[in-house]
Amino acid sequence: MGFSVVGLGLLGLTIISLFFEDSHVWLGFAFGATSVALFLRVGGGIFT
């Protein structure tokens, strides 16, 4: 499961790097992924 998550993240970064040359897009992608991971962790702690 962990390898598939890492693989999908790398695939997303590869696709973004092919379409966009600006590094701000990468920062937005990273911030979005981090905030989703944080909210899933907090939500999992509340609802379990």
PDB file of C-alpha atoms in Angstrom:
ATOM      1  CA  MET A   1       0.000   0.000   0.000  1.00  0.00           C
ATOM      2  CA  GLY A   2       2.805   2.405   0.845  1.00  0.00           C
ATOM      3  CA  PHE A   3       4.578   1.795  -2.445  1.00  0.00           C
ATOM      4  CA  SER A   4       1.421   2.582  -4.382  1.00  0.00           C
ATOM      5  CA  VAL A   5       0.987   5.868  -2.491  1.00  0.00           C
ATOM      6  CA  VAL A   6       4.575   6.870  -3.198  1.00  0.00           C
ATOM      7  CA  GLY A   7       4.223   5.788  -6.820  1.00  0.00           C
ATOM      8  CA  LEU A   8       1.078   7.863  -7.305  1.00  0.00           C
ATOM      9  CA  GLY A   9       2.765  10.869  -5.706  1.00  0.00           C
ATOM     10  CA  LEU A  10       5.756  10.557  -8.009  1.00  0.00           C
ATOM     11  CA  LEU A  11       3.459  10.109 -10.991  1.00  0.00           C
ATOM     12  CA  GLY A  12       1.618  13.294 -10.042  1.00  0.00           C
ATOM     13  CA  LEU A  13       4.877  15.221  -9.716  1.00  0.00           C
ATOM     14  CA  THR A  14       6.069  13.898 -13.068  1.00  0.00           C
ATOM     15  CA  ILE A  15       2.871  14.945 -14.822  1.00  0.00           C
ATOM     16  CA  ILE A  16       2.992  18.376 -13.203  1.00  0.00           C
ATOM     17  CA  SER A  17       6.641  18.839 -14.183  1.00  0.00           C
ATOM     18  CA  LEU A  18       5.842  17.939 -17.798  1.00  0.00           C
ATOM     19  CA  PHE A  19       3.029  20.482 -18.106  1.00  0.00           C
ATOM     20  CA  PHE A  20       4.287  23.324 -15.897  1.00  0.00           C
ATOM     21  CA  GLU A  21       7.798  24.751 -15.689  1.00  0.00           C
ATOM     22  CA  ASP A  22       7.116  27.062 -12.739  1.00  0.00           C
ATOM     23  CA  SER A  23       8.223  25.849  -9.315  1.00  0.00           C
ATOM     24  CA  HIS A  24       5.228  27.520  -7.608  1.00  0.00           C
ATOM     25  CA  VAL A  25       2.996  24.795  -9.023  1.00  0.00           C
ATOM     26  CA  TRP A  26       5.150  22.168  -7.290  1.00  0.00           C
ATOM     27  CA  LEU A  27       4.869  24.048  -4.006  1.00  0.00           C
ATOM     28  CA  GLY A  28       1.089  24.171  -4.335  1.00  0.00           C
ATOM     29  CA  PHE A  29       0.965  20.447  -5.045  1.00  0.00           C
ATOM     30  CA  ALA A  30       3.149  19.710  -2.012  1.00  0.00           C
ATOM     31  CA  PHE A  31       1.109  21.993   0.259  1.00  0.00           C
ATOM     32  CA  GLY A  32      -2.129  20.377  -0.888  1.00  0.00           C
ATOM     33  CA  ALA A  33      -0.793  16.875  -0.323  1.00  0.00           C
ATOM     34  CA  THR A  34       0.489  17.814   3.123  1.00  0.00           C
ATOM     35  CA  SER A  35      -2.783  19.406   4.186  1.00  0.00           C
ATOM     36  CA  VAL A  36      -4.786  16.398   2.961  1.00  0.00           C
ATOM     37  CA  ALA A  37      -2.498  14.044   4.900  1.00  0.00           C
ATOM     38  CA  LEU A  38      -2.828  16.181   8.025  1.00  0.00           C
ATOM     39  CA  PHE A  39      -6.622  16.336   7.877  1.00  0.00           C
ATOM     40  CA  LEU A  40      -6.896  12.606   7.201  1.00  0.00           C
ATOM     41  CA  ARG A  41      -4.703  11.875  10.197  1.00  0.00           C
ATOM     42  CA  VAL A  42      -6.682  14.185  12.480  1.00  0.00           C
ATOM     43  CA  GLY A  43     -10.001  12.883  11.152  1.00  0.00           C
ATOM     44  CA  GLY A  44      -8.887   9.297  11.643  1.00  0.00           C
ATOM     45  CA  GLY A  45      -7.996  10.041  15.249  1.00  0.00           C
ATOM     46  CA  ILE A  46     -11.358  11.634  15.935  1.00  0.00           C
ATOM     47  CA  PHE A  47     -13.554   9.027  14.283  1.00  0.00           C
ATOM     48  CA  THR A  48     -11.792   5.862  15.496  1.00  0.00           C
TER      49      THR A  48
END
